[in-house]
PDB file of C-alpha atoms and ligand atoms in Angstrom:
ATOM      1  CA  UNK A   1     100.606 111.920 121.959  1.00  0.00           C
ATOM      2  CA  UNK A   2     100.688 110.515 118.550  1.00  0.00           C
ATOM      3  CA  UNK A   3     102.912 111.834 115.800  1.00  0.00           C
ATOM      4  CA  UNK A   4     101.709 112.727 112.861  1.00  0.00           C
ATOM      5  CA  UNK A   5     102.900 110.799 110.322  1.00  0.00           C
ATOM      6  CA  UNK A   6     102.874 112.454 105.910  1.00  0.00           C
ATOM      7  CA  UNK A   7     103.991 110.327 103.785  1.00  0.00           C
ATOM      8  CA  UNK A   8     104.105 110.857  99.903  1.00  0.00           C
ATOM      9  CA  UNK A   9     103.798 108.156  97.595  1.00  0.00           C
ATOM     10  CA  UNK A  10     105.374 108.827  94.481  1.00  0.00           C
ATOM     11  CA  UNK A  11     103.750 105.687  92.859  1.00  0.00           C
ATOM     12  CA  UNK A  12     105.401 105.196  89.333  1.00  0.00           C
ATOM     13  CA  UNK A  13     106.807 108.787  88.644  1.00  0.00           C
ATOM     14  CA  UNK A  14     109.985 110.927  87.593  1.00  0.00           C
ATOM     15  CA  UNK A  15     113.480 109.694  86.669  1.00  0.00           C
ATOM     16  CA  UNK A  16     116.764 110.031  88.921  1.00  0.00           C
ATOM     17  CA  UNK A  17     117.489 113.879  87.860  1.00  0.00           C
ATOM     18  CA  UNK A  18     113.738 114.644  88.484  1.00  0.00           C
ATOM     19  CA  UNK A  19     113.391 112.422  91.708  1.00  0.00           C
ATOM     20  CA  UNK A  20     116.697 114.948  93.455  1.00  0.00           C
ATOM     21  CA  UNK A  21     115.626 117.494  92.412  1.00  0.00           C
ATOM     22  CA  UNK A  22     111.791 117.171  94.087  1.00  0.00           C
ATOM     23  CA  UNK A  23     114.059 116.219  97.048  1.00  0.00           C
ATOM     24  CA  UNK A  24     116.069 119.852  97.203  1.00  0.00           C
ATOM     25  CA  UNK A  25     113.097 121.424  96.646  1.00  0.00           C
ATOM     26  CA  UNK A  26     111.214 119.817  99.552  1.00  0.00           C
ATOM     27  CA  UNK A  27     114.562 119.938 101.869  1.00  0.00           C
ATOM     28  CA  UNK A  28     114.461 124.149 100.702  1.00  0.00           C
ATOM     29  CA  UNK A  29     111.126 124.506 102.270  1.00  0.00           C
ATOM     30  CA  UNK A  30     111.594 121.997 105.478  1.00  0.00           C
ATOM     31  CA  UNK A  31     114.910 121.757 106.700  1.00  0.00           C
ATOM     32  CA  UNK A  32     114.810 125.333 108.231  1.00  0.00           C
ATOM     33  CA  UNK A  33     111.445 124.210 109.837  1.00  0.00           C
ATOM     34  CA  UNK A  34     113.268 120.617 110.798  1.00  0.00           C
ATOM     35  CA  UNK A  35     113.209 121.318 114.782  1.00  0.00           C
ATOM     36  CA  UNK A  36     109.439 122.321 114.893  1.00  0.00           C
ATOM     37  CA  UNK A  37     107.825 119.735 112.728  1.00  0.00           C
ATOM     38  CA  UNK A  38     109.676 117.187 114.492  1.00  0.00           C
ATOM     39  CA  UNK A  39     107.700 117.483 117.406  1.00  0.00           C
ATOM     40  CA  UNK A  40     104.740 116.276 116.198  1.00  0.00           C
ATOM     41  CA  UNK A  41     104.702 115.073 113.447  1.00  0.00           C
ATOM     42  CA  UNK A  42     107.103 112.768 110.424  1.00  0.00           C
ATOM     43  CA  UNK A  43     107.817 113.353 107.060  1.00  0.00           C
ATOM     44  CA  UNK A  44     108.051 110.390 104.739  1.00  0.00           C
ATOM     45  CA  UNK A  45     108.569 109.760 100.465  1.00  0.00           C
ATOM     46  CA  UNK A  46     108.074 106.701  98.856  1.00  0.00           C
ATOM     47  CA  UNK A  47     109.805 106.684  95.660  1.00  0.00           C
ATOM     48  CA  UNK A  48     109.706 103.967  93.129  1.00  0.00           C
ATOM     49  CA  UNK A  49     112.607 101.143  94.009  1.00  0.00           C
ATOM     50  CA  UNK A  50     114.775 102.001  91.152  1.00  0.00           C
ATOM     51  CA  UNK A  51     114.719 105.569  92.412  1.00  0.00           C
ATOM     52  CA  UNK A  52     115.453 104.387  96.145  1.00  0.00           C
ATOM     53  CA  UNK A  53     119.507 104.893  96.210  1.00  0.00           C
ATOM     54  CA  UNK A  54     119.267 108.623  94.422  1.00  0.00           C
ATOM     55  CA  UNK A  55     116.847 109.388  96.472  1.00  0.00           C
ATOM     56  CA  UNK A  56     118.403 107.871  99.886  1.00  0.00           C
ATOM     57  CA  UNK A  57     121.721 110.123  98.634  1.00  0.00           C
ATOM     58  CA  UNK A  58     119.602 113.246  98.648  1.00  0.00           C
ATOM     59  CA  UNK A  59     117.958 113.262 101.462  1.00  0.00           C
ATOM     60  CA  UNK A  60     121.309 112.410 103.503  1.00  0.00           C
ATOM     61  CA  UNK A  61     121.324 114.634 106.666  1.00  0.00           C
ATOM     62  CA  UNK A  62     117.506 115.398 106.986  1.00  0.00           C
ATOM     63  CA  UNK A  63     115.105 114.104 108.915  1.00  0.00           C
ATOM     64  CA  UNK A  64     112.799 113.236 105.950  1.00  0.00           C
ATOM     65  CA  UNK A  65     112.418 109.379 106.101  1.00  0.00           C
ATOM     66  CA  UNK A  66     112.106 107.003 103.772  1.00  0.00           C
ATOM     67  CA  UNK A  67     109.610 104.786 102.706  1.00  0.00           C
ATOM     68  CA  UNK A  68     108.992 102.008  99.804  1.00  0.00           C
ATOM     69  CA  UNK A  69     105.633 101.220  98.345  1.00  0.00           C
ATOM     70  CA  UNK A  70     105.898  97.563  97.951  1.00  0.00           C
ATOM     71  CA  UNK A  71     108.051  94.544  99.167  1.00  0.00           C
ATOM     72  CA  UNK A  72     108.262  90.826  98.752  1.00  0.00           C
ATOM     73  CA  UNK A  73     107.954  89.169 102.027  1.00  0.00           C
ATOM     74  CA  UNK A  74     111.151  86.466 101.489  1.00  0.00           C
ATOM     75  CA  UNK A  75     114.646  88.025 102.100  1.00  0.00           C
ATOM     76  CA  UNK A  76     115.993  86.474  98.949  1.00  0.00           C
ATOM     77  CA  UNK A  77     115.326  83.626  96.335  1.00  0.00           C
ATOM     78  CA  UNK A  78     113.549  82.622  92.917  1.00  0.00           C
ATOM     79  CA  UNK A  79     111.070  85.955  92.442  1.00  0.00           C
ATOM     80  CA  UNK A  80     111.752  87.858  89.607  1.00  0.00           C
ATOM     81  CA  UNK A  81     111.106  91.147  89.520  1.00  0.00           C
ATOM     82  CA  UNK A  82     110.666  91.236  93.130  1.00  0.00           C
ATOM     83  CA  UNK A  83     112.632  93.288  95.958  1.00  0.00           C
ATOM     84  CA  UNK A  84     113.802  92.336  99.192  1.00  0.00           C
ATOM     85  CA  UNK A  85     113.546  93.871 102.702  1.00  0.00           C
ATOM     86  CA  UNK A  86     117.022  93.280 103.354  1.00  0.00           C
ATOM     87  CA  UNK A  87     117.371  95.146 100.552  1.00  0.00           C
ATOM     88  CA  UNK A  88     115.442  98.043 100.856  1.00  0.00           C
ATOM     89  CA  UNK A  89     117.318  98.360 104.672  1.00  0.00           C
ATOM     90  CA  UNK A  90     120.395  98.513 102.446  1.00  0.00           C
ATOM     91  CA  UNK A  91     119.138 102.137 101.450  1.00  0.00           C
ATOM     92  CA  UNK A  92     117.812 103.169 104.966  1.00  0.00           C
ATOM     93  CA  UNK A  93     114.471 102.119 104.348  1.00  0.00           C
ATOM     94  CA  UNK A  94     112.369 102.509 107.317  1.00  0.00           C
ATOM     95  CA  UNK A  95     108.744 102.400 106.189  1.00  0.00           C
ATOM     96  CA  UNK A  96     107.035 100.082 103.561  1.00  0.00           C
ATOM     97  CA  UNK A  97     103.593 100.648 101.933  1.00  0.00           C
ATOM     98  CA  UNK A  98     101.694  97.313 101.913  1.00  0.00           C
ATOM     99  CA  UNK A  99      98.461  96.900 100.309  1.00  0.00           C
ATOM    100  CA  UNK A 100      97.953  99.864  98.842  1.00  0.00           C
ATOM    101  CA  UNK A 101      94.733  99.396  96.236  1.00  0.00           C
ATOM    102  CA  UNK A 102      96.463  99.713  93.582  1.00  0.00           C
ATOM    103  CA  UNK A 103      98.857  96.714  94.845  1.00  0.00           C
ATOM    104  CA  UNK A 104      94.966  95.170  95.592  1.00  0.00           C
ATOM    105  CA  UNK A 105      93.255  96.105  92.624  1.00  0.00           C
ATOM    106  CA  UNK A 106      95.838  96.312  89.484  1.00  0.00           C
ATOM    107  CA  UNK A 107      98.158  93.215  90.917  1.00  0.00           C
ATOM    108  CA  UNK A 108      95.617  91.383  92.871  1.00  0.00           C
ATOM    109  CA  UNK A 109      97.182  91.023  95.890  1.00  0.00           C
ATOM    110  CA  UNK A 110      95.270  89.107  98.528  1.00  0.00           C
ATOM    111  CA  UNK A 111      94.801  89.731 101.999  1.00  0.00           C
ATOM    112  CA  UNK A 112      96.660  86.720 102.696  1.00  0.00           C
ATOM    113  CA  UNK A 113      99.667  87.722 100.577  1.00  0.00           C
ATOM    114  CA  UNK A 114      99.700  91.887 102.248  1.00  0.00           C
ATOM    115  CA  UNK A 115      99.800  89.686 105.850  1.00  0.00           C
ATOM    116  CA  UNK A 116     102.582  87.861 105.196  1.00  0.00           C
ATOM    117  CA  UNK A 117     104.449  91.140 103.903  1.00  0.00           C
ATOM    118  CA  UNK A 118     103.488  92.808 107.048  1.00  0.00           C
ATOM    119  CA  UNK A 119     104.503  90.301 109.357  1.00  0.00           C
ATOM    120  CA  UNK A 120     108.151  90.121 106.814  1.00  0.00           C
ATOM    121  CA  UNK A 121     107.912  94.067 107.814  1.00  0.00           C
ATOM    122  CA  UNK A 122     107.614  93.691 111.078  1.00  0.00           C
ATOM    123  CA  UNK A 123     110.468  90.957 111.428  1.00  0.00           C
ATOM    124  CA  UNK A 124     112.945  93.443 110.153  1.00  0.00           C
ATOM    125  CA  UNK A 125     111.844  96.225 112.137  1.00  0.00           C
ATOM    126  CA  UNK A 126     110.564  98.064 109.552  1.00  0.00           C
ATOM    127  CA  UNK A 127     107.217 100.363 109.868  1.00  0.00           C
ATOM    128  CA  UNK A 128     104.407  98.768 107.593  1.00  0.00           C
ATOM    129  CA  UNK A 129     101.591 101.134 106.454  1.00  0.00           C
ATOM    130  CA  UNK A 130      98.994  98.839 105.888  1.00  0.00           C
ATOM    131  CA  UNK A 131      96.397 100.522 103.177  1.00  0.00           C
ATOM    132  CA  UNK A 132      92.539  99.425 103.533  1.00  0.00           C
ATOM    133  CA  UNK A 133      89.550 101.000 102.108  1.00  0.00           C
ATOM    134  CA  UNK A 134      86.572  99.696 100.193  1.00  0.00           C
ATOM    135  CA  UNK A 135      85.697 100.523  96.641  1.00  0.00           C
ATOM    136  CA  UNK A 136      82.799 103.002  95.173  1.00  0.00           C
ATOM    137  CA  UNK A 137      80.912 100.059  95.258  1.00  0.00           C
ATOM    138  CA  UNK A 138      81.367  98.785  98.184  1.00  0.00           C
ATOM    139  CA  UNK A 139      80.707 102.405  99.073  1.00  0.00           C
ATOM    140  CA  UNK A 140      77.241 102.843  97.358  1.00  0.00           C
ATOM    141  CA  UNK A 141      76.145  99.649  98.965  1.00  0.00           C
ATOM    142  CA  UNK A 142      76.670 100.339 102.651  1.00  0.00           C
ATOM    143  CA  UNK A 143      79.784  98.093 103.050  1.00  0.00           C
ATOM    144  CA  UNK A 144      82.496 100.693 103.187  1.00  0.00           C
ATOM    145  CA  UNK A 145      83.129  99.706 107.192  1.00  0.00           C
ATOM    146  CA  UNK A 146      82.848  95.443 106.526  1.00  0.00           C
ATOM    147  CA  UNK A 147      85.307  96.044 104.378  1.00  0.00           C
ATOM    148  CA  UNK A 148      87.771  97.747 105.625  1.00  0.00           C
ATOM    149  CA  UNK A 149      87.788  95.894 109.411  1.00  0.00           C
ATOM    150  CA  UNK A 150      87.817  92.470 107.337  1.00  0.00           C
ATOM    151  CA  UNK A 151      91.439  93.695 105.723  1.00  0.00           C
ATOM    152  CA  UNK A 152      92.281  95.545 108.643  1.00  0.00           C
ATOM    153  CA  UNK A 153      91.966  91.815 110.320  1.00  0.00           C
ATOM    154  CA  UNK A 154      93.065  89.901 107.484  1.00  0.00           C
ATOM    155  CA  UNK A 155      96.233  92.408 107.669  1.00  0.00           C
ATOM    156  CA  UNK A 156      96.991  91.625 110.969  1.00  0.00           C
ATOM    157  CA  UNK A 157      96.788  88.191 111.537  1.00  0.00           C
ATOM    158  CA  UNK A 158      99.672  87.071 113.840  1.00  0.00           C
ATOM    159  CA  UNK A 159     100.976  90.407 114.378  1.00  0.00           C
ATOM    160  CA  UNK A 160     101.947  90.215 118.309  1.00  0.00           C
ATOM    161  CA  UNK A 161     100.999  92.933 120.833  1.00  0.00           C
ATOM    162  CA  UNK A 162     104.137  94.168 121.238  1.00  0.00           C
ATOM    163  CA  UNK A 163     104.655  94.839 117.869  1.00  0.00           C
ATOM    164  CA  UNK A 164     101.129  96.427 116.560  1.00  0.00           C
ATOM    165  CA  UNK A 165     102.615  99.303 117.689  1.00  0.00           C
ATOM    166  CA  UNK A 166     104.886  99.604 115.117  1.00  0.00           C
ATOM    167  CA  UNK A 167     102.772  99.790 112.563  1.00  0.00           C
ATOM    168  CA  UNK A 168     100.707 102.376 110.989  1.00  0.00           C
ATOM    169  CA  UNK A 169      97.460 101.977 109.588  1.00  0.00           C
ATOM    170  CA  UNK A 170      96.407 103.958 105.779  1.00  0.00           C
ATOM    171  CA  UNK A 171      92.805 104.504 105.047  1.00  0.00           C
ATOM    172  CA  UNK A 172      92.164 104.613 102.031  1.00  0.00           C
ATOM    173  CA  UNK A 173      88.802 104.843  99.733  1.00  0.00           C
ATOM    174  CA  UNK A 174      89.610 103.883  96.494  1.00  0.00           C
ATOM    175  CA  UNK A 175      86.690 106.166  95.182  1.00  0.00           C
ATOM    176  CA  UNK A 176      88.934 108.569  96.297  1.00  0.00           C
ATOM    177  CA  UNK A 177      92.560 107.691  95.107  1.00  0.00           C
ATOM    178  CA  UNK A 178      93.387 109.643  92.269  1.00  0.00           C
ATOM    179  CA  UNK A 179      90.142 111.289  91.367  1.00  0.00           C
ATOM    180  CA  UNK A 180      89.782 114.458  93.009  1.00  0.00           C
ATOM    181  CA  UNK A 181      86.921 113.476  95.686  1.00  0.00           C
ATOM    182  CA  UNK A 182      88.068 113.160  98.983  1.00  0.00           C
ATOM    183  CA  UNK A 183      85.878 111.459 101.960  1.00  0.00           C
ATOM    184  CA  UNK A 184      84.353 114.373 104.119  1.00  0.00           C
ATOM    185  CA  UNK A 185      86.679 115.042 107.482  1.00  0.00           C
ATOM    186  CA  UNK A 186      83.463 113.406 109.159  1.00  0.00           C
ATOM    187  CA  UNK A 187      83.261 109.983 107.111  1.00  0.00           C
ATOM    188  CA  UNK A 188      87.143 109.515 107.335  1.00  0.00           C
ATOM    189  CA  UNK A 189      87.068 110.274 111.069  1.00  0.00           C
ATOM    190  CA  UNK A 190      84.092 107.509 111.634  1.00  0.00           C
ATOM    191  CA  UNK A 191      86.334 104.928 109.411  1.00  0.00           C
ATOM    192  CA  UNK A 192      89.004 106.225 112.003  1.00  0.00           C
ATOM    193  CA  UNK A 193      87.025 106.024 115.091  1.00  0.00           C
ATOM    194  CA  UNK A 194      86.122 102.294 113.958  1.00  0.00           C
ATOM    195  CA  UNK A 195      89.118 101.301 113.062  1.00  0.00           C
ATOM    196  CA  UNK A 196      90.987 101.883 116.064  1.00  0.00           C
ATOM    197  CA  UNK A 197      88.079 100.175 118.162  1.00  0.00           C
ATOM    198  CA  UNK A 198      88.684  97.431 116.807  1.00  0.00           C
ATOM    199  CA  UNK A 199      92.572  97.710 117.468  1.00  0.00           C
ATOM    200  CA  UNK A 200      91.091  98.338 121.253  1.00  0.00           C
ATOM    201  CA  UNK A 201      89.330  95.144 121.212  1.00  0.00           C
ATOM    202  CA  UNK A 202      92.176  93.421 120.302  1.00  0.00           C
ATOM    203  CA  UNK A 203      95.566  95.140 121.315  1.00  0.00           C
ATOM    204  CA  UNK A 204      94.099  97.340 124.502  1.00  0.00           C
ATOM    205  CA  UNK A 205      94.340 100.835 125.019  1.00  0.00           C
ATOM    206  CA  UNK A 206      97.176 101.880 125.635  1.00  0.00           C
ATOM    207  CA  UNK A 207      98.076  99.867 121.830  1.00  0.00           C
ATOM    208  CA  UNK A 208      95.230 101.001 120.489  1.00  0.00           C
ATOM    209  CA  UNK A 209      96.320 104.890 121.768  1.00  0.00           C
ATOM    210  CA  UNK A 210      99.737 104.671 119.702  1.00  0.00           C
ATOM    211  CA  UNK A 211      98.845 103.093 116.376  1.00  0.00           C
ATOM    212  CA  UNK A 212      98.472 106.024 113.563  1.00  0.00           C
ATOM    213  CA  UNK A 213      95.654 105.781 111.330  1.00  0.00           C
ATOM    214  CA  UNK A 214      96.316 108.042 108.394  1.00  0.00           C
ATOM    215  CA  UNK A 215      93.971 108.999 105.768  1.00  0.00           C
ATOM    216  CA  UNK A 216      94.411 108.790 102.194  1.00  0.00           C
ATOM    217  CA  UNK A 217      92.671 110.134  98.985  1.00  0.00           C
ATOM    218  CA  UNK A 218      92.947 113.160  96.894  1.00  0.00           C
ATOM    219  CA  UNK A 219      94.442 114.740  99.866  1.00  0.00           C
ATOM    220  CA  UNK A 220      95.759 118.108  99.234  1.00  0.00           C
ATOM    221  CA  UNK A 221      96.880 121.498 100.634  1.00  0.00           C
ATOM    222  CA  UNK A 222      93.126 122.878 100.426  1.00  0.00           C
ATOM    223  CA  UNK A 223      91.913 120.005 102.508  1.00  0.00           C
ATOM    224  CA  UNK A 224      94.500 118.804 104.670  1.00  0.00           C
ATOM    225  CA  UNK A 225      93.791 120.874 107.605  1.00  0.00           C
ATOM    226  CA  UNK A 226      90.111 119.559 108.012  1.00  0.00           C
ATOM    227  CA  UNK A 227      91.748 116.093 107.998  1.00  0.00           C
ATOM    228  CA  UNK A 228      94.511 116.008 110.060  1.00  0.00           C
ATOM    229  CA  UNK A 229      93.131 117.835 113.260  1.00  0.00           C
ATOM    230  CA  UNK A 230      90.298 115.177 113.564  1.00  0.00           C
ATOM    231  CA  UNK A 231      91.589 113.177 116.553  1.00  0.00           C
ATOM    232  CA  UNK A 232      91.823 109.932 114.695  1.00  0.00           C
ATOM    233  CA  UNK A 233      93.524 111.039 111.992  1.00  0.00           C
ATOM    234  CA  UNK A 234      96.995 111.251 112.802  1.00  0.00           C
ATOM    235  CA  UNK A 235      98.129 112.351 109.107  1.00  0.00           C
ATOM    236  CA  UNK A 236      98.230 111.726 105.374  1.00  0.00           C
ATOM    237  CA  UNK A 237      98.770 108.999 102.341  1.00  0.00           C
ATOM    238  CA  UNK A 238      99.530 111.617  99.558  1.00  0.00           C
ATOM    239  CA  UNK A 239      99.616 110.739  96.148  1.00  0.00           C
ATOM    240  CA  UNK A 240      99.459 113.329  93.629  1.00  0.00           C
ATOM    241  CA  UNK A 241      99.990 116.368  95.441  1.00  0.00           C
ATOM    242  CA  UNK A 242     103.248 114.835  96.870  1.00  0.00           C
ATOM    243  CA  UNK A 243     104.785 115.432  93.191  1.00  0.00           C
ATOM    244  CA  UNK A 244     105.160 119.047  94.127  1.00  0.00           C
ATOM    245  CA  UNK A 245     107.816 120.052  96.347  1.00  0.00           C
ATOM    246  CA  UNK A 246     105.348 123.299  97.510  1.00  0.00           C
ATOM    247  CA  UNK A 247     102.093 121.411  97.893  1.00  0.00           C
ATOM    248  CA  UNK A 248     103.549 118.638  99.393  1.00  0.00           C
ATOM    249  CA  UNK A 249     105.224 120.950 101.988  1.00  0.00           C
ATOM    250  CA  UNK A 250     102.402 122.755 102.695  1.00  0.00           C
ATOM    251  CA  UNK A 251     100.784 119.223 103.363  1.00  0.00           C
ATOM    252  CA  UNK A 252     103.323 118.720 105.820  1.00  0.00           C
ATOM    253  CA  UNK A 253     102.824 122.252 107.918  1.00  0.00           C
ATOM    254  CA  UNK A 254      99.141 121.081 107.972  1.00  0.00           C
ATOM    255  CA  UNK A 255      97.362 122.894 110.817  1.00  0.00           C
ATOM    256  CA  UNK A 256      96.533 119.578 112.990  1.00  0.00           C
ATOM    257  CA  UNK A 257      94.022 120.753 115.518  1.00  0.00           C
TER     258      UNK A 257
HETATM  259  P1  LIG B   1      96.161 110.528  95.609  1.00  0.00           P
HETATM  260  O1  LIG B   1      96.775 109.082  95.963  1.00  0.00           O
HETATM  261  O2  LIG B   1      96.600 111.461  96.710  1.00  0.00           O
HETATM  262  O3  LIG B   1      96.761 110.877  94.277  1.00  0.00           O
HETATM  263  O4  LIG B   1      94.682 110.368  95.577  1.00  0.00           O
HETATM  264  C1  LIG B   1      96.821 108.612  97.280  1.00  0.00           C
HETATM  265  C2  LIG B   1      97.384 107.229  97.329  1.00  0.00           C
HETATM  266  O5  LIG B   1      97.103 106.440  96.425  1.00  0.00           O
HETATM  267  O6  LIG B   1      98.131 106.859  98.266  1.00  0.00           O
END
């Protein structure tokens, strides 16, 4: 069975005092539920970098994990204002958002440039969530599913077969980042359904079986159960809504089937 995985992506928001205290608050409502959630589902935060080591100090002793929502593929050299894995590991961080649309969209990040930080990800044993999705164009005009199988295989160029399974897999519509519209349970589950078929096709199976797809978009705790207990979507990207220690908890308790 496939854990859930909810991970909240702070993007760029709150300051050190701000960033601990969202962390008590979330550790007030989860910790006591710690032993239940854990056995089916993960709890992630991406904070901004700078926020990383205050945010690594308060969640010491949970089982909340903890992500980053960017990386530079090298492990050190010549890129300003770029951070390292090796890095990042420094603070205990496990997961790494890669390609998010904003990262695609604001930054331009290529496909090209997103595979070479997943494959960095992978190297150091770290869990890449690899973000696809098309835009509203892209939408309008039929191409939602070209789209997203052309980054999903653009993203995974040269990733073995042993280690696909490390990875998670983000859905994302950009018509729906940000804006209040989320895709239907039905449309997201389709994107799902194709997306791990063509994980089958390559990885097999069993591979195909243990990669999460999670969905992202305007998810929030109206419309996270209707989500989460389709079969192929095996949790959450949450943006907004993960800026509130109560919403974002009762994101995480999602009923899942
Ligand atoms: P949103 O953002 O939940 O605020 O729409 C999701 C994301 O960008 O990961």
């Amino acid at each position: 069975m496939r854990k859930k995985l909810i991970a909240g992506n702070w993007k760029m928001h709150l300051l050190p005092v701000g960033a601990r205290a969202l962390v008590e608050r979330i550790r007030a409502e989860l910790d006591p539920l710690a032993a239940t959630l854990a056995k089916d589902r993960e709890v992630m935060v991406a904070p901004p970098d700078i926020l990383i080591p205050a945010v690594a100090q308060a969640l010491a002793g949970s089982s909340i994990l903890l992500g980053a929502q960017n990386m530079h593929f090298e492990d050190k050299g010549a890129f300003t204002g770029e951070v390292a894995p090796p890095m990042l590991l420094a603070y205990g961080v496990t997961h790494v958002i890669l390609g998010h649309s904003e990262r695609r969209h604001i930054f331009h990040e290529t496909d090209d440039l997103i595979n070479k930080k997943v494959l960095a990800a992978i190297h150091h044993r770290m869990t890449p969530i690899l973000c696809v999705g098309e835009t509203q164009d892209e939408h309008d005009s039929g191409r939602a599913l070209d789209v997203v199988l052309r980054q999903l295989q653009r993203g995974l160029e040269g990733v073995a077969d042993d280690h696909v399974t490390r990875m998670a897999i983000a859905y994302e519509p950009v018509w729906a980042i940000g804006t209040g519209r989320t895709a239907t349970p039905a449309q997201a589950e389709a994107i799902h359904g194709a997306i791990r078929g063509a994980i089958l096709e390559r990885y097999g199976r069993e591979r195909a079986d243990t990669v999460r797809i999670i969905y992202g978009g305007s998810v929030n705790d109206e419309n996270v159960d209707s989500l989460v207990s389709k079969p192929d979507i095996d949790g959450a990207l949450v943006g907004g809504a993960s800026l509130k220690a109560d919403s974002f908890a009762r994101i995480v308790r999602a009923r899942t089937r």
